[in-house]
């Protein structure tokens, strides 16, 4: 049985379950980046996690808590791609068949890798269909457990494990975070990390970076009213273009998130180029949102020790080559 | 005073000097890579070192051993680029002015970053000029100490520190290397690493990967005769296209290197694309030579634990975008 609310205790239990299954991703530092922002930036490189994003953490934690019978029948998830890959890989590791409801226009690399892990894909049109309705119907018909992409206690707690690692890794470098900046879609990673940071390093402030037009989470926190994004707006950041924060994630974020920034496609492209040139890392648009916010000066890092999550690296080759080719 | 021959003891002394100055680069693992080669590959990611390559290690070790008077006058190095950056950065850290003799056609990113660290660049034509003659003349005129790119005890011992780290990091993962594969130009990194591996994990076999047409080091080891490469041949691997192994590096490599492979430009491009797609890492052609040899099956990893050095990531944006855009 899962608790009804995510907790720090749950994050620690997830960290135990993930031991030896998830990768311990490195916390990286770069002299050029530090010099540019006038602070000390420690990059939690979740692009190096299984399947190229942090999503494996939550997915594995969720699936590992299924009963033997549920596991045998399988799981269903809807996802723009990274969560799908995490669920497919966790399903493969744990012997649970996975069905993924995925937008037709998801990056090809994400669909391809879901298939490589043996999952079944059901495609939908993200401008006209409701993936949740489709997903719930199929899950009911086939008796599949759901693995929601963010609004789920096990998912939130699984994602929070990256902050547990990051705090310990920072201490190994003699550092305590003043701020921790997280790319934010539905808020699963943010809520989980914020719960961990609150206990482990209480003076650290949690910040979120959202795409322009999809900054309804910070809007919902700052205004006290539940906002929704207009999901017809175009953005490069497919992985975090969610229309609204979750019912479980929003209360945690309201309590613990101290600031937010909206990054433009241009901010994100500049961050991707910086990561290529100086960090030697491949970061996808949504995964670069936190770095983009810091590089654009939208979240101030001057004189501070700032954790920045690089949350995913699954970008299509043509898109990446296109971004590199644009000169500024 | 430096010893006349590189030694394991010297590598350990270098590791002490580099503590807190060089970055401890991560040892990375990837499920897709393991599955593809049927072994366990542990990637020493020196692309994440200061200035994007392992070269900072040797440069810092060399420069830290200059007398105060030598340091004040400054150092000179000739280099296709990565060593230049390492010397420039080490010079900046230690307050030693640096002069770099660099080919006119070195990747723009390398020249740009050398200048950013305050070094002076003297350009030469690598098809018609002899960089060593130019360098020695200027060093004599200005009273500069030399920082050779590979054939120097301090340089060799500095580069070897990466193997000391890698062996300890592998043990943290419960692994001992069966093989350790190193991109090889003049042999500084290879000789230093081989000396460390011999003592720290004696059953590990050291392998080198060289570019096609520039595989004279393995040729020199295998034949017992000193070979020279035809340095007019084109190769993508600018960083390791050296015409001959060094006088100090070759005897060490003869004693300790167990095998070698020559990789084609196509092998290297495939490795760069694999690193982009699955590893989320930016690797330059020369830096990808060891990975290319393993992926192409030229060095067998089946059923083995294999350390692979990703030695550098300084590739021009246009070159990288071009490699990504080629379909296979």
XYZ file of C-alpha atoms in Angstrom:
656
model
C 0.000 0.000 0.000
C 1.209 3.459 -0.864
C 0.717 6.383 1.471
C -1.802 8.993 0.352
C 0.787 11.769 0.333
C 4.423 11.767 -0.727
C 6.927 12.092 2.122
C 10.646 12.284 2.822
C 10.403 8.845 4.447
C 8.942 7.563 1.186
C 11.817 9.102 -0.764
C 14.318 7.286 1.455
C 12.449 3.993 1.010
C 12.539 4.561 -2.756
C 16.283 5.202 -2.592
C 16.659 1.780 -0.954
C 14.599 0.103 -3.667
C 16.591 1.807 -6.426
C 19.965 0.827 -4.991
C 21.900 -1.145 -7.606
C 19.070 -0.751 -10.152
C 19.137 2.971 -10.984
C 22.514 4.490 -11.827
C 24.108 6.929 -9.394
C 24.475 9.821 -11.823
C 27.447 12.143 -11.351
C 27.297 15.673 -9.962
C 29.410 17.668 -12.403
C 31.170 21.003 -12.215
C 32.567 23.190 -14.978
C 34.922 26.129 -14.601
C 33.516 28.079 -17.590
C 29.968 27.787 -16.253
C 31.004 28.919 -12.785
C 32.890 31.885 -14.221
C 29.995 32.878 -16.468
C 27.372 33.001 -13.715
C 29.697 34.073 -10.903
C 28.669 31.198 -8.656
C 29.295 27.521 -8.141
C 26.996 25.348 -10.259
C 26.764 21.636 -9.540
C 25.006 19.781 -12.331
C 23.047 16.643 -11.481
C 23.457 14.773 -14.750
C 20.292 12.698 -15.020
C 20.879 12.559 -18.762
C 23.262 9.745 -17.767
C 20.497 7.780 -16.000
C 19.061 4.630 -17.619
C 17.166 5.612 -20.795
C 18.637 9.117 -20.738
C 16.417 10.760 -18.142
C 15.476 10.797 -14.427
C 12.146 9.108 -15.234
C 13.487 5.598 -14.637
C 13.669 6.394 -10.913
C 9.953 6.969 -10.410
C 8.921 4.255 -12.825
C 11.048 1.600 -11.144
C 9.844 2.644 -7.713
C 6.197 2.440 -8.839
C 6.536 -0.903 -10.599
C 8.519 -2.497 -7.796
C 5.508 -1.916 -5.520
C 3.021 -3.828 -7.678
C 1.693 -7.154 -6.351
C 2.923 -10.290 -8.172
C -0.500 -10.535 -9.822
C -0.486 -6.894 -10.972
C 3.021 -7.294 -12.265
C 2.021 -10.328 -14.319
C -0.918 -8.469 -15.936
C 1.219 -5.435 -16.701
C 1.211 -1.637 -16.529
C 0.015 1.237 -18.663
C 1.455 4.737 -18.881
C 0.792 7.830 -20.958
C 3.821 9.934 -21.671
C 5.469 12.279 -24.144
C 8.385 9.904 -24.081
C 10.833 9.929 -21.178
C 8.397 8.481 -18.647
C 7.441 5.931 -21.294
C 11.049 4.810 -21.590
C 11.425 4.639 -17.829
C 8.295 2.480 -17.500
C 9.335 0.237 -20.389
C 12.807 -0.315 -18.900
C 11.510 -0.861 -15.363
C 8.889 -3.247 -16.766
C 11.590 -5.182 -18.585
C 13.757 -5.379 -15.438
C 10.836 -6.492 -13.270
C 9.094 -8.756 -15.805
C 5.977 -6.572 -16.147
C 4.531 -6.071 -19.671
C 4.210 -2.351 -20.449
C 1.706 -0.515 -22.654
C 2.506 3.094 -23.508
C 0.069 5.732 -24.770
C 2.347 8.161 -26.616
C 1.759 11.217 -28.840
C 2.261 10.589 -32.553
C 4.731 13.499 -32.697
C 6.969 12.338 -29.831
C 10.678 12.411 -30.756
C 11.409 9.293 -32.812
C 14.286 8.318 -30.501
C 11.866 7.994 -27.586
C 9.372 5.731 -29.401
C 12.186 3.637 -30.811
C 13.700 2.982 -27.416
C 10.371 2.129 -25.806
C 9.917 -0.525 -28.475
C 13.488 -1.759 -27.923
C 12.563 -2.524 -24.306
C 9.616 -4.612 -25.506
C 6.749 -2.249 -24.678
C 3.602 -1.838 -26.794
C 2.881 1.686 -28.101
C -0.591 3.158 -28.638
C -0.293 6.470 -30.527
C -2.621 9.452 -30.073
C -2.876 13.001 -31.385
C -1.912 15.379 -28.604
C -3.815 18.300 -30.126
C -7.178 16.469 -30.438
C -7.205 13.357 -28.201
C -7.191 13.056 -24.406
C -4.451 10.585 -23.553
C -5.774 10.054 -20.074
C -9.224 8.954 -21.307
C -7.627 6.624 -23.857
C -5.222 5.227 -21.272
C -7.815 4.632 -18.562
C -10.119 2.858 -20.999
C -7.425 0.451 -22.195
C -6.143 -0.174 -18.669
C -9.693 -1.044 -17.528
C -10.266 -3.335 -20.512
C -7.025 -5.233 -20.006
C -6.749 -5.077 -16.220
C -3.484 -3.089 -16.285
C -2.105 -1.094 -13.375
C -1.471 2.592 -14.080
C 1.945 4.225 -13.857
C 1.033 7.935 -13.935
C 3.750 10.214 -15.219
C 3.860 12.493 -12.186
C 0.791 12.611 -9.948
C 1.473 9.474 -7.953
C 3.084 8.982 -4.551
C 5.515 6.268 -5.701
C 6.501 8.220 -8.802
C 7.117 11.430 -6.830
C 9.122 9.613 -4.184
C 11.171 7.795 -6.808
C 12.124 11.037 -8.567
C 13.098 12.571 -5.219
C 15.953 10.083 -4.883
C 18.053 12.179 -7.231
C 18.115 14.993 -4.676
C 19.191 12.587 -1.925
C 22.153 11.604 -4.086
C 22.912 15.190 -5.091
C 23.069 16.459 -1.487
C 25.499 13.683 -0.530
C 27.613 14.240 -3.639
C 27.754 17.979 -2.995
C 28.955 17.317 0.569
C 31.703 15.111 -0.830
C 32.818 18.253 -2.678
C 32.548 20.316 0.496
C 29.412 22.105 -0.699
C 25.855 22.734 0.542
C 23.261 23.921 -1.956
C 21.907 27.446 -1.550
C 19.483 26.814 -4.393
C 18.365 23.762 -6.347
C 16.842 24.372 -9.778
C 14.589 21.775 -11.411
C 13.002 21.591 -14.884
C 9.281 21.339 -14.102
C 6.439 19.765 -16.054
C 3.759 18.195 -13.844
C 5.921 18.531 -10.770
C 6.774 14.919 -9.890
C 10.532 15.513 -9.796
C 10.103 18.906 -8.164
C 7.855 17.646 -5.380
C 10.038 14.619 -4.644
C 13.266 16.627 -4.653
C 11.754 19.430 -2.549
C 10.703 16.917 0.120
C 14.235 15.535 0.218
C 15.919 18.955 0.251
C 13.644 20.208 3.058
C 14.931 17.502 5.384
C 18.494 17.089 4.180
C 19.539 20.688 3.665
C 16.784 22.943 5.060
C 18.259 26.291 4.050
C 18.370 25.297 0.367
C 15.704 27.034 -1.744
C 13.948 24.977 -4.416
C 13.375 26.760 -7.749
C 11.568 25.561 -10.855
C 12.204 26.321 -14.519
C 9.273 25.952 -16.902
C 8.914 26.599 -20.638
C 7.410 29.887 -21.783
C 3.604 29.403 -22.165
C 3.792 26.388 -19.822
C 4.720 28.216 -16.628
C 1.345 27.513 -15.033
C 2.959 25.725 -12.087
C 4.808 28.789 -10.831
C 1.681 30.771 -11.729
C -0.389 28.430 -9.571
C 2.077 28.697 -6.690
C 2.536 32.463 -6.870
C -1.156 33.340 -7.312
C -2.640 30.747 -4.992
C -5.058 29.828 -7.809
C -4.857 26.737 -9.978
C -3.725 27.847 -13.434
C -3.792 25.909 -16.699
C -1.485 26.350 -19.667
C -2.810 26.710 -23.210
C -1.554 23.415 -24.579
C -1.864 24.530 -28.199
C 1.167 26.814 -27.789
C 4.332 25.595 -29.493
C 7.442 24.851 -27.437
C 10.714 23.040 -28.006
C 10.395 21.568 -24.501
C 8.096 18.637 -25.342
C 9.060 16.721 -22.196
C 7.752 19.353 -19.766
C 4.913 20.957 -21.735
C 2.226 19.824 -19.271
C -1.029 21.798 -19.037
C -1.307 21.749 -15.232
C 0.470 20.650 -12.059
C -0.823 17.537 -10.281
C -3.230 17.245 -7.354
C -0.500 15.604 -5.280
C 2.429 17.632 -6.544
C 0.939 21.134 -6.275
C 0.404 21.206 -2.482
C 3.989 20.057 -1.906
C 5.316 22.618 -4.354
C 3.173 25.403 -2.847
C 4.733 24.688 0.491
C 8.322 24.236 -0.651
C 9.080 25.965 -3.971
C 10.578 29.438 -3.485
C 10.759 30.746 -7.039
C 10.187 30.010 -10.700
C 11.322 31.153 -14.118
C 9.902 30.733 -17.619
C 12.473 30.047 -20.313
C 12.027 30.793 -24.009
C 13.003 28.445 -26.812
C 15.957 30.776 -27.434
C 17.110 30.472 -23.794
C 16.894 26.699 -24.118
C 18.791 26.570 -27.400
C 21.569 28.703 -25.917
C 21.798 26.303 -22.968
C 21.952 23.286 -25.287
C 24.761 24.936 -27.251
C 26.600 25.805 -24.037
C 26.259 22.214 -22.834
C 27.631 20.968 -26.147
C 30.550 23.358 -26.231
C 31.703 23.485 -22.620
C 30.040 20.632 -20.737
C 30.352 18.004 -23.511
C 26.856 16.847 -22.658
C 23.824 16.225 -24.844
C 20.756 17.757 -23.225
C 17.219 17.767 -24.633
C 15.224 21.013 -24.641
C 13.052 20.239 -21.601
C 16.062 18.783 -19.781
C 17.994 22.012 -20.307
C 15.332 24.311 -18.821
C 17.012 24.727 -15.419
C 20.418 25.379 -16.974
C 18.757 27.813 -19.390
C 17.165 29.734 -16.511
C 20.519 30.081 -14.746
C 22.458 30.977 -17.912
C 19.839 33.556 -18.923
C 20.091 35.128 -15.476
C 16.426 34.376 -14.771
C 17.437 32.525 -11.620
C 20.333 34.249 -9.917
C 23.365 32.118 -9.097
C 25.805 34.914 -8.224
C 27.848 34.052 -5.169
C 25.714 30.974 -4.538
C 26.136 27.215 -4.673
C 23.390 26.110 -7.026
C 22.301 22.579 -7.902
C 20.959 22.353 -11.445
C 19.235 19.234 -12.732
C 19.948 18.244 -16.333
C 16.901 16.029 -16.432
C 16.979 14.425 -19.880
C 19.023 14.015 -23.032
C 16.669 12.358 -25.510
C 16.721 14.758 -28.408
C 16.419 13.730 -32.039
C 19.598 13.957 -34.011
C 18.126 16.329 -36.606
C 16.732 18.673 -33.949
C 20.053 18.743 -32.108
C 22.081 19.296 -35.281
C 19.672 22.102 -36.185
C 20.132 23.817 -32.812
C 23.929 23.539 -33.075
C 23.881 24.957 -36.589
C 22.040 28.131 -35.593
C 24.561 30.868 -34.964
C 23.939 33.656 -32.493
C 64.220 17.318 -10.552
C 62.280 14.815 -12.576
C 63.317 11.182 -12.778
C 64.695 10.064 -16.133
C 61.968 7.455 -16.596
C 58.270 7.520 -15.767
C 57.225 5.280 -12.889
C 54.190 4.199 -10.905
C 55.595 6.084 -7.934
C 55.675 9.195 -10.098
C 52.049 8.636 -11.111
C 51.043 8.492 -7.447
C 52.998 11.669 -6.690
C 51.208 13.343 -9.625
C 47.839 12.187 -8.263
C 48.709 13.961 -4.999
C 49.625 17.172 -6.849
C 46.404 17.065 -8.899
C 44.167 16.563 -5.876
C 41.588 19.356 -5.759
C 42.966 20.898 -8.973
C 41.999 18.345 -11.640
C 38.414 17.103 -11.638
C 37.708 13.521 -10.628
C 35.914 12.498 -13.818
C 33.126 9.920 -13.535
C 33.355 6.282 -14.625
C 30.124 5.751 -16.556
C 28.169 2.681 -17.559
C 25.411 2.275 -20.126
C 23.042 -0.668 -20.524
C 22.734 -0.354 -24.322
C 26.511 -0.361 -24.743
C 26.928 -3.407 -22.511
C 24.193 -5.270 -24.387
C 25.665 -4.372 -27.765
C 29.170 -5.662 -27.041
C 28.186 -8.464 -24.671
C 30.482 -7.255 -21.904
C 30.664 -4.638 -19.195
C 32.099 -1.350 -20.438
C 33.159 1.291 -17.923
C 33.784 4.627 -19.597
C 36.353 6.979 -18.071
C 34.839 10.289 -19.127
C 37.846 12.590 -19.506
C 35.707 14.730 -21.799
C 34.433 16.107 -18.482
C 37.945 17.086 -17.313
C 38.971 20.772 -17.268
C 39.146 22.033 -20.872
C 37.356 18.955 -22.195
C 40.228 16.463 -22.260
C 42.655 14.472 -20.085
C 45.513 16.779 -21.117
C 45.084 19.094 -18.139
C 46.399 16.318 -15.905
C 49.848 16.092 -17.460
C 50.116 19.821 -18.065
C 49.320 20.704 -14.469
C 51.734 18.085 -13.176
C 54.506 19.426 -15.411
C 53.935 23.097 -14.617
C 53.596 22.501 -10.883
C 57.166 21.178 -10.922
C 58.736 24.328 -12.408
C 60.955 26.456 -10.169
C 59.530 29.854 -9.141
C 61.915 31.488 -11.611
C 60.887 29.187 -14.486
C 57.252 29.758 -13.648
C 57.693 33.522 -13.811
C 59.338 33.353 -17.248
C 56.707 30.992 -18.571
C 56.247 27.833 -20.634
C 55.967 26.881 -24.269
C 54.095 23.953 -25.791
C 53.319 22.703 -29.291
C 50.032 20.965 -29.700
C 47.146 20.244 -32.043
C 44.931 21.694 -29.390
C 44.000 19.667 -26.317
C 47.464 19.764 -24.772
C 47.535 23.477 -25.587
C 44.361 24.031 -23.603
C 45.672 21.982 -20.701
C 48.906 24.001 -20.604
C 47.045 27.307 -20.909
C 44.676 26.413 -18.051
C 47.454 25.036 -15.831
C 49.512 28.157 -16.587
C 46.601 30.351 -15.606
C 46.063 28.426 -12.350
C 49.763 28.510 -11.460
C 50.534 32.031 -12.690
C 52.862 30.919 -15.502
C 52.550 32.720 -18.893
C 51.967 30.186 -21.684
C 52.989 30.309 -25.355
C 51.379 27.748 -27.659
C 52.642 26.681 -31.087
C 49.466 25.426 -32.789
C 48.589 24.294 -36.330
C 46.618 26.834 -38.356
C 43.932 24.210 -39.044
C 43.367 23.188 -35.424
C 39.649 23.111 -34.502
C 38.536 26.698 -33.856
C 37.116 25.760 -30.441
C 40.590 24.726 -29.266
C 42.340 27.946 -30.326
C 39.532 30.058 -28.913
C 39.733 28.427 -25.511
C 43.515 28.688 -25.326
C 43.148 32.425 -25.885
C 40.387 32.586 -23.275
C 42.893 31.294 -20.704
C 45.290 34.100 -21.632
C 47.867 32.130 -23.619
C 49.694 33.450 -26.687
C 49.257 31.444 -29.908
C 51.915 31.058 -32.610
C 50.368 29.413 -35.706
C 52.217 27.078 -38.085
C 51.376 24.964 -41.130
C 51.376 21.316 -40.108
C 52.007 20.092 -43.651
C 55.120 22.216 -44.268
C 56.560 23.487 -40.954
C 58.227 21.587 -38.113
C 56.487 22.706 -34.939
C 59.259 21.375 -32.758
C 61.945 23.454 -34.467
C 59.761 26.563 -34.262
C 58.937 25.893 -30.635
C 62.486 25.210 -29.493
C 63.754 28.367 -31.193
C 61.164 30.606 -29.515
C 61.654 28.918 -26.140
C 65.412 29.499 -26.375
C 64.974 33.133 -27.413
C 62.556 33.919 -24.582
C 63.931 31.603 -21.884
C 60.736 29.549 -21.663
C 60.476 26.079 -20.157
C 59.079 23.394 -22.471
C 55.905 21.447 -21.778
C 56.136 18.609 -24.323
C 52.831 17.097 -25.355
C 53.726 13.516 -24.465
C 57.410 12.598 -24.290
C 58.116 13.902 -20.824
C 58.219 12.142 -17.460
C 55.961 14.642 -15.686
C 53.439 14.663 -18.535
C 53.289 10.857 -18.714
C 52.912 10.541 -14.955
C 50.207 13.205 -14.883
C 48.131 11.450 -17.536
C 48.494 8.162 -15.657
C 46.472 9.573 -12.769
C 43.269 8.903 -14.704
C 43.919 5.167 -14.486
C 44.488 5.404 -10.722
C 41.056 6.998 -10.410
C 39.435 4.552 -12.795
C 40.669 1.464 -10.937
C 39.328 2.811 -7.636
C 36.007 3.825 -9.227
C 35.624 0.391 -10.828
C 36.188 -1.245 -7.436
C 33.448 0.933 -5.981
C 31.202 -0.730 -8.577
C 32.540 -4.167 -7.634
C 34.544 -4.485 -10.840
C 38.152 -5.178 -11.866
C 39.226 -4.350 -15.406
C 40.095 -7.252 -17.713
C 41.115 -4.778 -20.396
C 41.707 -1.023 -20.516
C 41.501 0.623 -23.931
C 43.164 3.982 -24.570
C 43.122 6.331 -27.587
C 46.801 6.632 -28.491
C 48.730 9.418 -30.209
C 52.291 9.826 -28.910
C 51.625 7.496 -26.005
C 51.771 9.809 -22.976
C 48.387 8.735 -21.635
C 48.983 5.128 -22.597
C 52.378 4.881 -20.890
C 51.179 6.612 -17.715
C 48.018 4.528 -17.479
C 49.857 1.282 -18.237
C 52.317 1.957 -15.394
C 49.413 2.510 -13.011
C 47.435 -0.518 -14.197
C 50.480 -2.799 -13.936
C 50.737 -2.116 -10.214
C 47.097 -1.609 -9.272
C 45.434 -4.396 -11.223
C 48.152 -6.601 -12.707
C 45.941 -8.956 -14.702
C 44.392 -6.090 -16.665
C 45.588 -5.915 -20.282
C 46.311 -2.484 -21.754
C 45.124 -1.958 -25.353
C 45.555 1.036 -27.626
C 43.304 2.399 -30.349
C 44.950 4.473 -33.088
C 43.562 6.128 -36.226
C 43.927 4.332 -39.536
C 47.229 5.485 -41.172
C 48.507 6.581 -37.743
C 48.789 3.141 -36.131
C 52.575 3.287 -36.070
C 52.684 2.844 -32.304
C 51.142 -0.612 -32.360
C 53.248 -1.265 -35.449
C 56.361 -0.290 -33.494
C 55.367 -2.488 -30.574
C 54.343 -5.512 -32.632
C 57.311 -5.442 -35.024
C 60.003 -4.439 -32.572
C 61.077 -1.771 -35.079
C 60.420 1.945 -34.771
C 57.742 2.852 -37.316
C 56.680 6.292 -38.559
C 53.283 7.289 -39.891
C 52.879 9.203 -43.152
C 51.659 12.468 -41.675
C 50.215 13.664 -44.991
C 47.365 11.143 -44.705
C 43.981 12.640 -43.838
C 42.203 11.621 -40.639
C 39.302 12.941 -38.590
C 41.308 12.183 -35.435
C 43.394 15.369 -35.343
C 44.183 14.993 -31.648
C 46.012 11.670 -31.995
C 47.470 11.893 -35.511
C 51.076 11.801 -34.306
C 53.784 10.539 -36.654
C 55.689 8.467 -34.084
C 55.654 7.312 -30.462
C 58.019 9.013 -28.027
C 61.438 7.933 -26.822
C 60.145 7.695 -23.260
C 56.688 6.348 -24.043
C 57.633 3.573 -26.476
C 59.750 1.430 -24.102
C 56.973 1.516 -21.491
C 54.351 0.644 -24.099
C 56.519 -2.161 -25.535
C 56.683 -3.712 -22.102
C 53.045 -3.214 -21.105
C 50.689 -2.845 -24.102
C 49.067 -6.150 -25.099
C 47.193 -5.207 -28.242
C 46.226 -2.455 -30.645
C 43.567 -1.612 -33.190
C 43.388 0.908 -36.028
C 40.037 2.636 -36.419
C 38.740 4.190 -39.629
C 36.987 7.549 -39.847
C 33.738 5.586 -40.334
C 34.339 3.608 -37.113
C 34.941 6.869 -35.285
C 31.847 8.574 -36.699
C 29.712 5.597 -35.686
C 31.125 5.837 -32.156
C 30.409 9.581 -31.998
C 26.821 8.960 -33.099
C 26.452 6.151 -30.545
C 27.783 8.430 -27.808
C 25.313 11.126 -28.838
C 22.317 8.812 -29.000
C 22.851 6.498 -26.047
C 25.535 7.980 -23.815
C 24.452 11.641 -24.125
C 28.112 12.598 -24.381
C 29.957 14.780 -26.870
C 33.169 13.060 -27.923
C 35.698 14.361 -30.431
C 37.001 12.018 -33.150
C 40.367 11.232 -31.514
C 38.688 10.952 -28.129
C 36.275 8.350 -29.485
C 38.960 6.030 -30.891
C 38.871 3.524 -28.018
C 35.069 3.376 -27.996
C 35.158 3.009 -31.792
C 37.539 0.052 -31.555
C 35.261 -1.702 -29.060
C 32.035 -0.929 -30.959
C 33.568 -2.069 -34.262
C 34.605 -5.342 -32.624
C 38.283 -4.598 -33.282
C 39.007 -5.023 -29.585
C 36.913 -7.804 -28.119
C 34.860 -6.985 -25.030
C 32.673 -10.096 -24.961
C 32.298 -11.427 -21.425
C 34.909 -8.958 -20.171
C 35.014 -5.900 -17.949
C 36.603 -3.273 -20.158
C 37.700 0.243 -19.246
C 37.401 2.634 -22.182
C 38.832 6.134 -22.050
C 36.784 8.873 -23.704
C 39.768 11.161 -23.843
C 38.455 14.411 -25.309
C 35.328 16.224 -26.423
C 36.599 19.313 -28.234
C 34.952 19.014 -31.603
C 33.801 21.957 -33.689
C 30.083 22.435 -33.827
C 29.940 22.199 -37.636
C 32.004 18.991 -37.697
C 29.823 17.407 -35.023
C 26.556 18.468 -36.685
C 27.904 17.063 -39.948
C 28.712 13.691 -38.365
C 25.256 13.515 -36.762
C 23.581 14.383 -40.049
C 25.190 11.519 -41.956
C 22.816 8.584 -42.004
C 24.083 5.032 -42.102
